[in-house]
Amino acid sequence: MKYIDEFRDPQKAQAVLQQIKKFSRKLDRSAQNPLKIMEVCGGHTHSIFKYGLETILPDNIELVHGPGCPVCVMPRGRLDDAIALAEMPNVIFTTYGDAMRVPGTKKSLLEAKADGADIRMVYSPLDALQIAKENPQQEVIFFGLGFETTAPSTALTILQAEREKVPNFSVFSNHVLVVPALQALLDNGELQLDGFIGPGHVSMVIGTEPYQFICDRYQKPVVVSGFEPLDILQSVWMLLQQMVSHRVEVENQYQRIVKPQGNPVAIDAMEKVFVPRESFEWRGLGEIPQSGFQLADAYSHFDAEVKFAVPHYQSQDHKACQCGKILQGILKPTDCKVFGTACTPSNPLGACMVSSEGACAAYYKYHRLSAAS
Amino acid sequence: MTDTNKNIAKSPSRKKKFRDTTVTLAHGSGGQAMRDLIDDIFVGSFGNPAMADLEDGVSFPIQSLAQLGDRLTFTTDSFVVDPLFFPGGDIGTLAVNGTVNDLAVSGATPLYLSCSVIVEEGLAVDSLRKVAASIQQAAEAANVQIVTGDTKVVPKGSADKLFLNTAGIGMVREGINVKSDRLQPGDAILVNGPLGDHGTAILIARGELALDTNVASDCQPLHGLVDIIINACPQVKAMRDATRGGVATVLNEFATASGVGIRLQESQVPIREEVKGVCEILGFDPLYLANEGKLVVAVPQEAAETVLAAMQSHPAGQESKIIGEVVEAAAGVVWMQTGFGSERVVDMLVGEQLPRIC
């Protein structure tokens, strides 16, 4: 824990904060027209709220919470498909915990479990493979979720299933890719962002080079950041330094983990097992070309979409729900008409209110304090 | 008298040795098998004259109770923990300490407990024997008596190994009024030691995480510590043992019931490094993890240091801390001031804590 504590040192945080304040005064930005920095990754959003970082930044800097929560960006139809798979006879459906509560059209995986489906929470796809080996008479499906952060572990598990010839294991892949999502965001004319805090865990896999196009084509600086409070504060400071000195670069704050070229072993596993889908639907962002992973033909015998009759449900979000614009950073959660009224963490209409990384759930908590004090 | 009649005459005095190794439905049938199980496992373990009679109810003389206080407190709780045995305790110690602590934090002196047992067909009798022994040891440590109980056996699949229910009665001393709606701005909030140990021990004991830590459950009776708190500060406002939902849930209940805000100081909240580590890996917040030997207490500001010193003098409170204060602003909200001056809300948990993807 000493390693972690270094990145939570209050004195160091104060020193970085003083620098942020100093540089923020050099910007021609006011509280009414703040500098907008998007953190793409849900893990960053979580940390920002966990440590209350928004409450200590100068008021002419606004953190915008992007589409980096894989649970938030999954369209409702895909969740309905997952529930349909889970409710098939003789199936054990395995999933990461935070997908359990997300509402589908009629129910969540948690409710499907209460209705009798054999749904088990796992901490790794390897746990799901182990369940498959222990239950040879049943089909075990793993709900593959997440960006390039989790896709390598799914890929490595499929390679292991192939080596061990486990016939009753398959993956329902909903893995998504960060670069096409960033591209789609940047191509949206409504978007007004000044810079990006790049995703640390994703970059650990893909490296920093894939973000260069953001600087080259859109002239926005990027700082790849770790997840501790000091990491995030330092990344904000690094972005401000770039802006004040009129530089536009990809910088790497998370050098202790992220290498420019990424992790070749992880990339290799992903490239073996997955191929990009022609197009994948993102909640709130719509169809984005080449933005999701499906299993390559050589591994299609582990693909739940090939192995089983997936219904491919289509489901529109609740009409009043503004998750889409919130995920793009165009609206703040508090701008949504149903925020905190019809849509609350106890009764979420949209996924942004469900996940602990969701901007709405985080805002809901923070809003209660600022409204009451 | 024929030989046969002699044998019949002898039979009632012959105590049948209980040799079964697995609990079956026969042990819940109400017949001889059940009687043998109860005699051997429960009556034998508890060694309590009130229970040995096996009457349908147990009576207490009112006068002796009245000498201990002016109000009787009655509480009940059920225990369904998995696994049954974990570092620092088992379902039996939980069942006794849970109810003892519910009585204690109500300001009552715990006196008598009931213990009902629901066993899933197929449980090893040795496991049941071990749990019964734990129940008795925990009762002795908490100075309470198990005076009545019930045993049911349900078919395989109808329950998960073993469920326990304990109910308890205790007496509240005259003048003591402990309730969650009595908090006022200025009151101090204290806890009696590191948070989240039990929740972490259970997570690890389930073996799903392949993690190796030495965190043990904090399962312990709190009646002695509560006595010390009440003696140091009879004006104690509110007390609650921070079991399921953890300290965050208790504080939110206090804030809502009293219509006040509660501000915590992160640097003062005691959490073991090992618990922090497990929480980091899983994306959990230790403030919401279960405890089985921790209480949260609110006392008037002027008594805070006295109560803290008193708590620290007791074995169950050596690591006590003042973790926050009651404030007028933000009624119904609990929040925490972090080490570097930021603030974050410590809200009521929606559902259970679920591990995050990344």
XYZ file of C-alpha atoms in Angstrom:
731
model
C 0.000 0.000 0.000
C 2.983 2.305 0.410
C 3.162 2.423 -3.357
C -0.419 3.650 -3.522
C -0.115 6.039 -0.564
C 2.564 7.997 -2.420
C -0.087 8.943 -4.954
C -2.484 10.089 -2.243
C -0.064 12.309 -0.344
C -2.007 15.428 0.745
C 1.055 17.688 0.755
C 2.079 16.700 -2.757
C -1.535 17.125 -3.894
C -1.604 20.647 -2.459
C 1.615 21.509 -4.284
C 0.208 20.258 -7.613
C -3.051 22.054 -6.941
C -1.185 25.336 -6.413
C 0.469 24.851 -9.803
C -2.915 24.111 -11.414
C -4.319 27.312 -9.905
C -1.318 29.313 -11.079
C -1.582 28.020 -14.640
C -5.377 28.303 -14.736
C -5.030 32.060 -14.171
C -2.912 32.272 -17.296
C -5.790 30.924 -19.368
C -8.369 33.230 -20.817
C -11.178 31.212 -19.251
C -13.863 32.060 -16.691
C -16.269 30.033 -14.597
C -18.909 30.815 -17.231
C -16.670 29.670 -20.045
C -14.495 27.028 -18.413
C -11.732 24.964 -19.910
C -13.292 21.585 -20.660
C -11.167 18.495 -20.128
C -12.698 15.107 -20.842
C -11.598 12.022 -18.980
C -12.452 9.206 -21.344
C -12.123 6.368 -18.866
C -14.785 5.395 -16.338
C -12.034 4.504 -13.886
C -10.956 8.153 -13.896
C -14.537 9.320 -13.379
C -14.768 6.984 -10.415
C -11.544 8.323 -8.872
C -12.481 11.951 -9.506
C -15.677 11.496 -7.499
C -14.183 9.151 -4.931
C -11.598 11.766 -4.010
C -13.796 14.787 -4.655
C -11.278 16.235 -7.141
C -13.906 18.377 -8.840
C -14.460 20.241 -5.585
C -10.859 21.464 -5.371
C -10.130 22.450 -8.967
C -10.357 26.142 -9.932
C -13.827 27.029 -11.169
C -12.579 27.843 -14.665
C -11.653 24.187 -15.203
C -14.423 21.682 -15.819
C -13.952 17.947 -15.974
C -16.273 16.339 -18.530
C -17.051 12.672 -18.034
C -16.738 10.727 -21.257
C -17.985 7.432 -22.649
C -15.391 5.273 -20.910
C -17.666 3.155 -18.757
C -18.253 -0.073 -20.694
C -21.421 -0.773 -18.745
C -22.811 2.688 -19.554
C -22.215 2.478 -23.293
C -23.799 -0.933 -23.799
C -27.097 -0.567 -25.633
C -30.141 -1.988 -23.905
C -30.710 -4.492 -26.728
C -27.358 -6.176 -26.078
C -28.237 -6.484 -22.403
C -31.594 -8.024 -23.363
C -29.644 -10.480 -25.534
C -27.409 -11.334 -22.574
C -30.458 -11.988 -20.400
C -31.981 -14.182 -23.142
C -28.757 -16.234 -23.239
C -28.711 -16.483 -19.461
C -32.298 -17.726 -19.387
C -31.671 -20.567 -21.818
C -31.948 -24.026 -20.241
C -28.738 -25.746 -19.208
C -26.720 -22.498 -19.259
C -24.500 -20.994 -16.576
C -24.084 -17.313 -17.455
C -21.042 -15.605 -15.959
C -20.462 -11.867 -15.688
C -18.466 -9.132 -14.000
C -20.371 -7.769 -11.018
C -21.181 -4.277 -12.190
C -23.207 -5.490 -15.180
C -25.646 -7.235 -12.835
C -27.796 -4.240 -11.903
C -28.021 -2.495 -15.278
C -31.658 -2.420 -16.407
C -32.558 -4.148 -19.679
C -35.893 -3.491 -21.319
C -37.768 -5.704 -18.883
C -35.271 -6.694 -16.233
C -31.638 -6.729 -15.147
C -29.347 -9.748 -14.864
C -29.862 -9.539 -11.104
C -33.618 -9.868 -11.603
C -33.139 -12.679 -14.134
C -31.066 -14.467 -11.484
C -33.872 -14.012 -8.959
C -36.260 -15.458 -11.557
C -34.180 -18.633 -11.620
C -31.473 -18.144 -14.276
C -28.087 -19.545 -13.220
C -26.085 -16.311 -13.339
C -22.790 -16.175 -11.486
C -20.557 -13.213 -10.746
C -16.907 -13.773 -11.588
C -13.796 -11.677 -11.142
C -12.037 -12.945 -14.259
C -12.914 -14.864 -17.451
C -10.557 -17.567 -16.159
C -13.036 -18.138 -13.315
C -15.738 -18.660 -15.957
C -13.523 -21.167 -17.786
C -12.974 -23.007 -14.502
C -16.751 -23.190 -13.976
C -17.055 -24.674 -17.477
C -14.479 -27.342 -16.672
C -16.293 -28.194 -13.447
C -19.699 -28.398 -15.155
C -19.113 -30.328 -18.396
C -22.811 -31.097 -18.840
C -23.729 -27.385 -18.953
C -22.925 -24.560 -21.334
C -20.979 -21.749 -19.648
C -21.189 -18.331 -21.291
C -18.943 -15.429 -20.282
C -20.300 -11.904 -20.781
C -17.229 -10.280 -22.387
C -17.297 -6.602 -21.442
C -14.923 -3.703 -21.459
C -12.388 -1.834 -23.555
C -8.874 -2.956 -24.443
C -8.395 -3.098 -20.670
C -10.300 -6.358 -20.277
C -10.287 -7.678 -23.859
C -6.780 -9.238 -23.514
C -7.844 -11.343 -20.527
C -10.887 -12.573 -22.496
C -8.585 -13.354 -25.449
C -6.073 -15.209 -23.278
C -8.921 -17.213 -21.714
C -10.178 -18.236 -25.144
C -6.646 -19.312 -26.098
C -6.513 -21.376 -22.915
C -9.947 -22.893 -23.642
C -8.622 -23.849 -27.090
C -5.472 -25.437 -25.622
C -7.478 -27.351 -23.031
C -10.252 -28.158 -25.514
C -13.138 -27.009 -23.299
C -16.167 -27.496 -25.568
C -18.834 -26.043 -23.261
C -17.311 -22.556 -22.876
C -18.209 -19.510 -24.965
C -18.014 -15.721 -24.855
C -20.764 -13.212 -25.610
C -18.406 -10.477 -26.756
C -19.321 -6.862 -26.139
C -15.752 -5.641 -26.027
C -15.386 -2.128 -27.410
C -12.469 -0.059 -28.689
C -11.486 3.333 -27.413
C -9.942 4.928 -30.515
C -13.036 4.657 -32.786
C -15.140 6.071 -29.928
C -12.792 9.046 -29.572
C -12.906 9.549 -33.310
C -16.723 9.600 -33.237
C -16.723 12.089 -30.371
C -14.283 14.409 -32.092
C -16.296 14.318 -35.309
C -19.396 15.541 -33.460
C -19.820 19.232 -34.228
C -21.646 19.890 -30.939
C -18.658 18.899 -28.883
C -16.629 21.638 -27.211
C -13.605 20.076 -25.550
C -10.168 21.515 -24.972
C -8.202 18.403 -24.077
C -8.290 14.787 -22.991
C -7.153 12.784 -20.004
C -6.288 9.534 -21.765
C -7.284 6.152 -20.325
C -4.495 4.595 -18.268
C -5.484 0.933 -18.336
C -6.368 0.921 -22.048
C -3.070 2.639 -22.825
C -1.185 0.035 -20.833
C -2.331 -2.348 -23.587
C -2.356 -0.204 -26.743
C 0.331 2.340 -25.796
C 0.203 6.083 -26.371
C 0.816 6.237 -30.121
C -2.812 5.543 -31.158
C -3.869 8.946 -29.702
C -1.529 10.988 -31.911
C -4.348 11.629 -34.422
C -6.171 13.709 -31.771
C -3.271 16.151 -31.773
C -2.586 16.013 -35.500
C -6.128 16.239 -36.841
C -8.038 18.013 -34.072
C -5.289 20.012 -32.302
C -6.303 18.803 -28.835
C -3.691 17.787 -26.236
C -3.836 14.391 -24.570
C -2.259 13.257 -21.292
C -2.477 9.547 -20.521
C -3.114 9.338 -16.800
C -3.007 6.928 -13.872
C -5.926 6.533 -11.498
C -4.713 7.829 -8.171
C -5.752 11.360 -7.196
C -2.247 12.733 -7.629
C -2.030 11.101 -11.083
C -5.175 12.872 -12.185
C -4.202 16.231 -10.700
C -0.774 15.992 -12.299
C -2.383 15.169 -15.652
C -4.588 18.265 -15.419
C -1.477 20.316 -14.660
C 0.363 18.781 -17.628
C -2.549 19.641 -19.923
C -2.552 23.235 -18.618
C 1.177 23.500 -19.206
C 0.668 22.403 -22.817
C -2.133 24.914 -23.321
C -0.270 27.820 -21.760
C 2.784 27.106 -23.907
C 0.614 26.405 -26.992
C 1.822 22.836 -27.360
C -0.426 20.029 -28.626
C 1.079 16.648 -27.769
C 0.350 13.211 -26.438
C 2.084 13.050 -23.066
C 2.368 10.126 -20.724
C 1.850 10.848 -17.026
C 1.430 7.114 -16.298
C 4.971 6.176 -17.308
C 5.335 3.714 -14.452
C 2.805 1.464 -16.225
C 2.284 2.675 -19.805
C 4.873 2.176 -22.528
C 4.543 4.084 -25.829
C 4.207 0.837 -27.761
C 1.861 -0.796 -25.204
C 1.956 -4.437 -24.220
C 2.885 -6.671 -27.200
C 1.710 -9.896 -25.497
C -1.750 -8.465 -24.832
C -1.989 -6.955 -28.306
C -0.932 -10.250 -29.853
C -3.606 -12.201 -27.919
C -6.304 -9.723 -28.948
C -5.230 -9.790 -32.586
C -5.286 -13.580 -32.631
C -8.706 -14.010 -31.065
C -10.686 -10.935 -32.091
C -11.497 -9.040 -35.271
C -13.202 -5.644 -35.370
C -16.903 -5.748 -36.120
C -17.971 -3.827 -39.177
C -20.013 -1.642 -36.842
C -21.112 -1.734 -33.206
C -23.884 0.196 -31.498
C -22.930 2.352 -28.514
C -25.512 3.630 -26.128
C -25.929 7.309 -26.781
C -23.390 7.414 -29.592
C -25.166 5.129 -32.048
C -23.395 2.910 -34.559
C -19.620 3.431 -34.717
C -17.653 1.641 -37.452
C -14.934 -0.800 -36.384
C -15.596 -0.046 -32.705
C -16.324 -3.493 -31.284
C -14.609 -6.874 -31.143
C -16.099 -10.142 -32.331
C -14.371 -13.501 -32.273
C -12.238 -14.351 -35.289
C -13.412 -17.225 -37.478
C -10.731 -19.534 -36.085
C -12.335 -19.198 -32.644
C -15.985 -18.987 -33.643
C -16.665 -22.245 -31.780
C -16.216 -20.139 -28.618
C -18.528 -17.385 -29.892
C -21.892 -17.408 -28.089
C -23.396 -15.472 -31.013
C -22.459 -18.318 -33.357
C -23.164 -21.154 -30.951
C -26.615 -20.016 -29.791
C -29.623 -18.288 -31.295
C -29.068 -14.757 -29.940
C -32.299 -12.795 -30.488
C -30.539 -9.497 -31.406
C -33.076 -7.353 -29.624
C -33.414 -3.721 -30.622
C -34.497 -1.415 -27.850
C -34.738 2.345 -27.681
C -33.637 4.178 -24.557
C -36.269 5.890 -22.444
C -37.394 8.989 -24.351
C -36.573 11.413 -21.557
C -33.173 9.869 -20.886
C -30.249 12.019 -22.049
C -27.531 9.424 -21.428
C -26.302 9.823 -25.008
C -25.516 13.518 -24.768
C -24.142 13.083 -21.259
C -21.759 10.348 -22.436
C -20.529 12.711 -25.134
C -20.007 15.514 -22.656
C -22.518 17.750 -24.465
C -24.856 17.894 -21.479
C -24.169 17.678 -17.779
C -26.155 15.072 -15.838
C -28.011 17.859 -14.058
C -29.225 19.155 -17.447
C -31.270 15.970 -17.965
C -34.959 16.479 -17.173
C -35.314 13.185 -15.329
C -32.053 13.501 -13.340
C -32.750 12.976 -9.652
C -36.505 12.794 -10.181
C -37.637 9.851 -12.324
C -34.042 8.655 -12.641
C -32.169 7.938 -9.405
C -29.624 5.295 -8.353
C -32.469 3.322 -6.731
C -34.576 3.510 -9.866
C -32.284 4.202 -12.824
C -33.684 4.878 -16.285
C -30.283 5.061 -17.934
C -27.037 3.206 -17.464
C -25.174 6.397 -16.461
C -27.188 6.293 -13.248
C -26.498 2.602 -12.594
C -22.786 2.076 -12.803
C -20.520 3.423 -10.079
C -18.467 4.877 -12.937
C -21.527 6.512 -14.463
C -21.474 10.296 -14.555
C -25.111 10.573 -13.407
C -24.686 8.316 -10.370
C -21.604 10.276 -9.359
C -23.329 13.624 -9.940
C -26.381 12.475 -8.017
C -24.265 11.976 -4.916
C -22.299 15.194 -5.321
C -25.373 17.202 -6.230
C -27.033 16.228 -2.950
C -24.192 17.812 -0.993
C -23.965 20.992 -3.026
C -27.763 21.401 -3.049
C -28.100 20.856 0.692
C -25.161 22.924 1.911
C -42.873 -59.957 35.603
C -41.759 -61.513 32.317
C -38.292 -60.891 30.849
C -39.805 -58.714 28.126
C -41.453 -56.447 30.658
C -38.166 -56.105 32.490
C -36.585 -54.829 29.295
C -39.376 -52.302 28.751
C -39.023 -51.086 32.285
C -35.324 -50.497 31.780
C -35.493 -48.665 28.455
C -36.404 -45.079 29.517
C -33.393 -44.765 31.755
C -31.010 -45.848 28.999
C -29.452 -42.769 27.320
C -29.023 -43.476 23.627
C -25.577 -42.556 22.293
C -25.896 -40.193 19.315
C -23.779 -41.723 16.565
C -25.206 -40.221 13.345
C -22.659 -38.361 11.251
C -25.012 -36.510 8.903
C -28.188 -34.575 9.612
C -31.174 -36.175 7.855
C -34.843 -35.250 7.629
C -35.440 -37.745 10.467
C -33.624 -35.330 12.790
C -36.343 -32.778 12.185
C -39.268 -35.169 12.419
C -40.184 -34.460 16.023
C -39.449 -38.048 17.002
C -36.676 -39.851 18.850
C -33.959 -38.961 16.316
C -34.696 -35.273 16.799
C -34.771 -35.629 20.555
C -31.393 -37.378 20.482
C -29.907 -34.630 18.302
C -31.213 -31.863 20.536
C -30.146 -33.635 23.719
C -26.653 -34.295 22.469
C -25.836 -31.217 20.432
C -27.770 -28.382 22.010
C -28.805 -29.277 25.557
C -25.464 -31.008 25.981
C -23.523 -27.975 24.747
C -25.514 -25.251 26.433
C -25.746 -27.037 29.806
C -28.514 -24.702 30.842
C -31.099 -25.854 33.419
C -33.788 -23.619 31.888
C -33.314 -25.323 28.550
C -32.835 -28.868 29.874
C -36.542 -28.986 30.797
C -37.418 -28.623 27.070
C -40.703 -26.918 27.892
C -42.419 -24.820 25.230
C -41.569 -21.572 26.976
C -39.258 -20.241 29.651
C -40.364 -17.950 32.497
C -38.411 -15.253 34.324
C -39.226 -13.632 37.661
C -40.098 -9.999 36.917
C -38.662 -8.612 40.124
C -35.108 -9.721 39.398
C -35.305 -8.160 35.915
C -36.683 -4.899 37.325
C -33.597 -4.502 39.480
C -31.498 -4.147 36.333
C -33.429 -1.350 34.659
C -36.802 0.206 33.936
C -37.302 -0.991 30.329
C -37.029 -4.371 28.670
C -35.432 -4.513 25.212
C -36.290 -7.352 22.844
C -34.507 -7.989 19.539
C -34.051 -10.699 16.925
C -31.733 -11.392 14.014
C -31.111 -14.209 11.529
C -27.724 -15.423 10.330
C -27.148 -16.939 6.884
C -23.422 -16.492 6.398
C -21.445 -18.431 3.787
C -19.013 -20.013 4.579
C -20.141 -21.239 8.011
C -16.569 -21.115 9.358
C -14.174 -18.233 8.650
C -11.058 -16.670 10.199
C -12.110 -15.073 13.463
C -15.359 -16.948 14.015
C -18.240 -18.948 12.643
C -22.010 -18.657 12.248
C -22.467 -19.545 15.925
C -20.292 -16.725 17.272
C -21.999 -14.351 14.833
C -25.454 -15.398 15.990
C -24.706 -14.768 19.655
C -22.598 -11.625 19.267
C -24.986 -10.143 16.697
C -27.923 -10.244 19.067
C -25.847 -9.371 22.145
C -24.575 -6.313 20.276
C -28.047 -5.283 19.103
C -29.117 -5.291 22.748
C -25.947 -3.560 23.949
C -26.132 -0.663 21.480
C -29.756 -0.136 22.479
C -28.344 0.673 25.906
C -29.533 -2.643 27.359
C -27.700 -5.200 29.480
C -28.047 -8.449 27.473
C -29.527 -11.295 29.561
C -31.250 -14.131 27.718
C -31.140 -15.438 24.154
C -33.176 -17.893 22.130
C -31.487 -19.825 19.354
C -33.370 -21.423 16.478
C -31.640 -23.647 13.993
C -32.626 -24.460 10.413
C -30.435 -27.234 9.070
C -30.197 -28.358 5.461
C -30.393 -32.127 5.120
C -26.889 -33.486 4.625
C -24.971 -31.172 6.991
C -22.236 -32.976 8.897
C -23.212 -33.474 12.527
C -19.676 -32.462 13.476
C -20.242 -29.049 11.893
C -23.405 -28.620 13.921
C -21.584 -29.726 17.063
C -18.795 -27.239 16.396
C -21.295 -24.399 15.868
C -23.172 -25.329 19.070
C -19.886 -25.231 20.994
C -19.143 -21.785 19.527
C -22.607 -20.583 20.515
C -22.006 -21.680 24.095
C -18.524 -20.141 24.254
C -19.786 -16.857 22.813
C -22.727 -16.841 25.259
C -20.374 -17.378 28.195
C -18.076 -14.600 26.968
C -21.038 -12.246 26.662
C -22.489 -13.327 30.007
C -25.864 -14.329 28.536
C -27.819 -17.589 28.701
C -29.384 -19.486 25.806
C -32.711 -20.405 27.367
C -34.893 -21.642 24.519
C -34.623 -22.755 20.932
C -36.038 -24.702 18.043
C -34.658 -27.099 15.453
C -35.897 -27.666 11.905
C -34.378 -29.805 9.179
C -35.283 -28.911 5.584
C -34.732 -30.962 2.416
C -31.456 -30.586 0.526
C -31.579 -27.433 -1.591
C -34.196 -25.675 0.571
C -31.561 -23.861 2.646
C -27.834 -23.275 2.472
C -26.291 -25.659 5.036
C -27.288 -23.900 8.242
C -29.329 -20.852 9.203
C -29.523 -19.540 12.758
C -31.940 -17.145 14.369
C -31.305 -15.630 17.764
C -33.638 -13.397 19.741
C -32.584 -11.698 22.924
C -33.888 -9.716 25.846
C -32.045 -7.247 27.991
C -32.811 -4.464 30.458
C -32.147 -0.747 29.947
C -30.924 1.224 32.917
C -33.087 4.083 34.124
C -32.172 7.409 32.530
C -30.395 5.936 29.513
C -31.955 6.969 26.205
C -30.050 5.870 23.109
C -31.810 6.644 19.810
C -30.705 7.530 16.307
C -32.910 10.654 16.126
C -31.122 12.456 18.970
C -28.079 13.798 17.120
C -27.468 17.546 17.264
C -24.936 19.810 15.601
C -21.679 19.669 17.534
C -21.983 16.031 18.596
C -18.899 13.880 18.005
C -18.939 10.587 16.109
C -16.672 7.774 17.319
C -15.910 4.208 16.230
C -14.132 1.542 18.278
C -11.515 0.425 15.734
C -10.627 -0.543 12.159
C -13.549 -0.951 9.770
C -14.397 -3.652 7.254
C -12.499 -6.581 8.803
C -15.472 -8.968 8.863
C -16.597 -8.205 5.304
C -13.040 -8.677 4.047
C -12.525 -11.929 5.991
C -15.739 -13.372 4.502
C -14.792 -12.298 0.948
C -11.416 -13.980 1.318
C -12.821 -17.082 3.047
C -15.148 -17.719 0.109
C -12.000 -18.504 -1.856
C -13.272 -16.954 -5.091
C -10.555 -14.338 -5.220
C -7.423 -16.435 -4.783
C -6.147 -13.713 -2.455
C -4.093 -14.473 0.597
C -4.408 -12.082 3.527
C -4.462 -12.528 7.269
C -7.560 -10.414 7.943
C -9.800 -12.053 10.558
C -13.382 -11.192 11.382
C -13.767 -8.693 14.223
C -16.667 -10.737 15.652
C -16.868 -9.877 19.364
C -19.432 -8.903 22.008
C -19.687 -5.188 22.685
C -21.690 -5.117 25.925
C -18.602 -4.418 28.043
C -17.498 -1.549 25.843
C -21.024 -0.121 25.842
C -21.068 -0.266 29.657
C -17.887 1.775 29.749
C -19.279 4.313 27.256
C -22.499 4.739 29.228
C -20.608 5.068 32.510
C -18.345 7.716 30.976
C -21.236 9.570 29.341
C -24.812 8.743 30.430
C -25.959 11.409 27.917
C -24.772 9.276 24.987
C -27.009 10.186 22.035
C -27.018 7.289 19.586
C -25.246 3.961 19.182
C -25.427 1.323 16.500
C -23.325 -1.719 15.672
C -22.093 -1.317 12.098
C -22.936 -4.725 10.634
C -24.310 -5.169 7.086
C -23.964 -1.940 5.121
C -21.077 -0.858 7.322
C -20.426 2.451 9.025
C -21.661 4.434 6.007
C -25.155 2.959 6.348
C -25.336 3.602 10.096
C -24.264 7.218 9.663
C -26.776 7.805 6.873
C -29.508 6.415 9.115
C -28.394 8.734 11.936
C -28.288 11.752 9.591
C -31.736 11.039 8.162
C -33.399 10.229 11.499
C -31.985 13.338 13.199
C -32.210 15.704 10.218
C -28.550 16.712 10.492
C -25.412 16.514 8.364
C -22.421 14.380 9.360
C -18.915 15.368 8.296
C -16.184 12.717 8.488
C -12.425 13.266 8.441
C -10.861 10.676 6.137
C -7.529 10.817 7.975
C -9.234 9.759 11.210
C -11.214 6.790 9.851
C -9.349 3.624 10.921
C -8.966 0.980 8.202
C -6.320 -1.745 8.080
C -3.836 -1.670 5.206
C -4.868 -5.216 4.205
C -8.527 -4.193 4.005
C -7.600 -1.133 1.939
C -5.636 -3.413 -0.392
C -8.510 -5.843 -0.961
C -10.860 -2.908 -1.554
C -8.462 -1.388 -4.092
C -8.371 -4.632 -6.053
C -12.137 -5.114 -6.038
C -13.270 -1.503 -6.292
C -15.046 -1.728 -2.917
C -15.385 0.982 -0.296
C -14.470 -0.219 3.220
C -17.003 2.173 4.740
C -19.737 -0.128 3.393
C -18.163 -3.442 4.386
C -19.753 -5.418 7.214
C -18.351 -5.437 10.732
C -19.314 -7.759 13.592
C -17.587 -6.079 16.482
C -17.665 -2.383 15.676
C -20.028 0.279 16.867
C -20.653 3.891 15.938
C -21.497 6.212 18.796
C -22.560 9.855 18.899
C -21.867 11.826 22.078
C -22.009 15.517 22.999
C -18.841 17.326 21.893
C -17.778 18.152 25.450
C -17.762 14.444 26.376
C -15.929 13.278 23.239
C -12.396 13.068 24.644
C -13.581 11.442 27.892
C -15.553 8.815 25.966
C -12.609 8.237 23.611
C -10.258 7.612 26.528
C -12.797 5.304 28.180
C -13.256 3.329 24.973
C -9.518 3.014 24.450
C -9.193 1.526 27.942
C -11.360 -1.468 26.957
C -9.973 -4.397 24.922
C -12.748 -3.984 22.326
C -11.967 -0.294 21.886
C -8.203 0.134 22.009
C -8.095 1.529 18.471
C -11.092 3.849 18.904
C -11.133 7.142 17.014
C -13.204 10.276 16.762
C -14.022 10.151 13.053
C -16.307 13.116 12.533
C -18.882 15.543 13.799
C -22.524 16.381 13.426
C -23.199 19.639 11.576
C -26.228 21.712 10.780
C -25.550 22.025 7.032
C -26.614 19.458 4.448
C -29.313 17.802 6.544
C -29.562 14.084 5.890
C -26.217 13.925 4.087
C -22.985 12.247 5.210
C -19.781 13.418 3.592
C -16.076 13.071 4.054
C -13.270 15.592 3.978
C -10.320 13.986 2.255
C -6.713 14.529 3.195
C -6.176 17.140 0.506
C -9.163 19.288 1.263
C -11.740 17.878 -1.160
C -15.129 16.537 -0.164
C -17.083 13.514 -1.244
C -20.520 12.248 -0.319
C -20.731 8.965 1.581
C -24.172 7.967 0.422
C -26.492 5.132 1.342
C -25.536 2.121 -0.752
C -27.946 1.091 -3.493
C -28.102 -2.718 -3.452
C -24.926 -4.565 -2.577
C -21.398 -3.485 -3.511
C -20.458 -4.985 -6.851
C -16.905 -5.229 -8.121
C -16.075 -2.881 -10.977
C -14.825 -4.034 -14.364
C -11.692 -1.907 -14.386
